[in-house]
mmCIF file with all atom_site columns, C-alpha atoms in Angstrom:
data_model
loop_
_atom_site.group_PDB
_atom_site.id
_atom_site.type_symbol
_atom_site.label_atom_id
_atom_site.label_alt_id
_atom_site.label_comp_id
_atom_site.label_asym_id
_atom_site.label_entity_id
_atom_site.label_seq_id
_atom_site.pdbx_PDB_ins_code
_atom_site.Cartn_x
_atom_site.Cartn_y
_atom_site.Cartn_z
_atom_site.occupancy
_atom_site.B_iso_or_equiv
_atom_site.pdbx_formal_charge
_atom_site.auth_seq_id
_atom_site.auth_comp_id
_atom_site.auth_asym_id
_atom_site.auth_atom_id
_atom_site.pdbx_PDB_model_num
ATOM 1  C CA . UNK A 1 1  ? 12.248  12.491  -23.755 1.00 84.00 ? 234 UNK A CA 1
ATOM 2  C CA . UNK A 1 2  ? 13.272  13.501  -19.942 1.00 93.00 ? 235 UNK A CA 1
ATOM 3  C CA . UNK A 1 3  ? 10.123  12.223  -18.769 1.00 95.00 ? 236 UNK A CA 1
ATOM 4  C CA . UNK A 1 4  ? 10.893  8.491   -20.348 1.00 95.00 ? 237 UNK A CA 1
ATOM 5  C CA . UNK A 1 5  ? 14.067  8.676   -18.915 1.00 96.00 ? 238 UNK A CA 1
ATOM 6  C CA . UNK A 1 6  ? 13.258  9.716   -15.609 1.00 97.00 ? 239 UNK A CA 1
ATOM 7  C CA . UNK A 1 7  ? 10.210  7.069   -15.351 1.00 97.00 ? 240 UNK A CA 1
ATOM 8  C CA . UNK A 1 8  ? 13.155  4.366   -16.469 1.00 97.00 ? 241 UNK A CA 1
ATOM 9  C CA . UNK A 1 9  ? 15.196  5.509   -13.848 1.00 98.00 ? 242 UNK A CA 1
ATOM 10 C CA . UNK A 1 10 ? 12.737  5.381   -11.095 1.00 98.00 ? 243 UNK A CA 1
ATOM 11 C CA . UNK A 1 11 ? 11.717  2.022   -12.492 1.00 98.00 ? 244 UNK A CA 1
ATOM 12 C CA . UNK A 1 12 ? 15.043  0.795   -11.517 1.00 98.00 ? 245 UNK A CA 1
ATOM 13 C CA . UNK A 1 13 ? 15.115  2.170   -8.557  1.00 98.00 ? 246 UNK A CA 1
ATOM 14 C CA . UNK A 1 14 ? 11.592  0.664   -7.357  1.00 99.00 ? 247 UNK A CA 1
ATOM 15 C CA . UNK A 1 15 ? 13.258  -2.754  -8.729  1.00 99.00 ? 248 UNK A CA 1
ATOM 16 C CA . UNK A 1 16 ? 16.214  -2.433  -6.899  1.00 99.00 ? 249 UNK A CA 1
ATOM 17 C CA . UNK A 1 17 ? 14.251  -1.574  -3.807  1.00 99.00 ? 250 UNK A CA 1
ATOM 18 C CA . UNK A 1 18 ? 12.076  -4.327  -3.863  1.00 99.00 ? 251 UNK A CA 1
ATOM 19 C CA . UNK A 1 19 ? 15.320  -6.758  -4.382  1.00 98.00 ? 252 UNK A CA 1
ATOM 20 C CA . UNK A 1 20 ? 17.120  -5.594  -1.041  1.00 99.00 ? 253 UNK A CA 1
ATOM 21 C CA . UNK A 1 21 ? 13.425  -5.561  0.474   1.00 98.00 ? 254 UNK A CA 1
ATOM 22 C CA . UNK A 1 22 ? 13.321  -9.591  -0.759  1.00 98.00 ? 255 UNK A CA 1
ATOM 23 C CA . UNK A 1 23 ? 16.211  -9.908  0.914   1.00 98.00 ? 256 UNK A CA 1
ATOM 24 C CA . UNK A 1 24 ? 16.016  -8.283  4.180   1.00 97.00 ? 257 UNK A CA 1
ATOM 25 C CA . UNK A 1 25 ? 12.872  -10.210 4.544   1.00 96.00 ? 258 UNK A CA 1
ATOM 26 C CA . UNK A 1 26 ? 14.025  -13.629 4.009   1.00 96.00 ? 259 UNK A CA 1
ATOM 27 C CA . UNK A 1 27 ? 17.375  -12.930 6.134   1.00 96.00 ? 260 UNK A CA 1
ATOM 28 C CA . UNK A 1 28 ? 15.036  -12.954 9.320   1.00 94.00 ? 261 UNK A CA 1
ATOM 29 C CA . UNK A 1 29 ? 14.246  -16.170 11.267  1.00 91.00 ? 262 UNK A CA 1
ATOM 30 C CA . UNK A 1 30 ? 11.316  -18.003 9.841   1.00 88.00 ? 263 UNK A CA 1
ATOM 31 C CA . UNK A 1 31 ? 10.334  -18.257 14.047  1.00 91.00 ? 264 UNK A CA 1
ATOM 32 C CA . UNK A 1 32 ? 9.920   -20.946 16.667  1.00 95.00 ? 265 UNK A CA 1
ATOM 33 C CA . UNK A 1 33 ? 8.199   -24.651 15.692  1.00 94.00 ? 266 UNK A CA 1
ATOM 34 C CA . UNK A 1 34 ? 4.709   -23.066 17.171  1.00 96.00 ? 267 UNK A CA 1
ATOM 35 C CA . UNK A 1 35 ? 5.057   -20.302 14.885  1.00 97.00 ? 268 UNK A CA 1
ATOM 36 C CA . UNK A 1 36 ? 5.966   -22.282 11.949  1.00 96.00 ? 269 UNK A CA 1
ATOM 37 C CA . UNK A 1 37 ? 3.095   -24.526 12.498  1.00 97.00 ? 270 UNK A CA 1
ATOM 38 C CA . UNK A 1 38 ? 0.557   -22.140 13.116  1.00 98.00 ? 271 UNK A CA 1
ATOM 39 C CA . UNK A 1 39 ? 1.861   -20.282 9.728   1.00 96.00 ? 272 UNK A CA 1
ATOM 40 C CA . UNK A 1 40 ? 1.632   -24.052 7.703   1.00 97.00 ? 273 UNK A CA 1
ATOM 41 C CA . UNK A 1 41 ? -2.447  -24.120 9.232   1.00 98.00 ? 274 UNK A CA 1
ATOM 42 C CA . UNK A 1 42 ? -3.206  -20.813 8.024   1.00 98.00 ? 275 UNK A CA 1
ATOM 43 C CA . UNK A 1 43 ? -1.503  -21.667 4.581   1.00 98.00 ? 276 UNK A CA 1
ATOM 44 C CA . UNK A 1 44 ? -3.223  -24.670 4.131   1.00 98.00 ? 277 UNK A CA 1
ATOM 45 C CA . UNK A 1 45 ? -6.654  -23.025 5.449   1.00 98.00 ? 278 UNK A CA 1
ATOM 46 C CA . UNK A 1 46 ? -6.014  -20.338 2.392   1.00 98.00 ? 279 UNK A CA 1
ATOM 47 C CA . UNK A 1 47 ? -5.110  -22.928 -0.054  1.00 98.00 ? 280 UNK A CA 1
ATOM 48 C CA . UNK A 1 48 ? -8.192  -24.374 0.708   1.00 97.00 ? 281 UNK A CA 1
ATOM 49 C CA . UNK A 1 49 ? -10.230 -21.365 0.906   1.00 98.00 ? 282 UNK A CA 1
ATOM 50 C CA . UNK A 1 50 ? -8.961  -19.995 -2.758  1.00 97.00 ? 283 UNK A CA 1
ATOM 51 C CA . UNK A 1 51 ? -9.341  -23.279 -4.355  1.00 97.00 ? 284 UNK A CA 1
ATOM 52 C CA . UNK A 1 52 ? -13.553 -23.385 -3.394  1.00 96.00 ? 285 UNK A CA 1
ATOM 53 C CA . UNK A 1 53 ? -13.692 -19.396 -4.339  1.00 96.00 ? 286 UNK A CA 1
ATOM 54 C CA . UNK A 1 54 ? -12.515 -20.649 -7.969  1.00 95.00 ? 287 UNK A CA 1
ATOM 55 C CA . UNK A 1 55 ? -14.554 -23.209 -7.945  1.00 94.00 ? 288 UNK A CA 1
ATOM 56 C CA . UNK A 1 56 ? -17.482 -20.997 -7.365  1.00 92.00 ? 289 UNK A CA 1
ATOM 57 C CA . UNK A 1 57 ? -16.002 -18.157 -9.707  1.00 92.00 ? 290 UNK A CA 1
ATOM 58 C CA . UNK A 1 58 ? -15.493 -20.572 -12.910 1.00 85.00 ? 291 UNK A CA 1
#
């Protein structure tokens, strides 16, 4: 019974960490226009890159 209750407990914990983590992250600055466009190019280039892997997988 301990052992259910201590893997609850950690559980929340983990949870709870990953919330302030979440947080911290998207507190920062999201960077300079360069940076922001550079980050859209690579998104896009992934987008495009996962879409043609599923097409291959299914």
């Amino acid at each position: 019974m301990t052992v259910i209750i201590i893997a609850i407990v950690a559980s929340i914990c983990a949870l709870l960490f990953a919330v302030y983590l979440a947080r911290v992250v998207m507190a920062h600055d999201t960077g300079t226009d360069a940076m922001r466009s550079i980050a859209a190019a690579i998104q896009e280039g992934a987008s495009a890159f996962l879409y043609r892997e599923y097409l291959y997988i299914s």
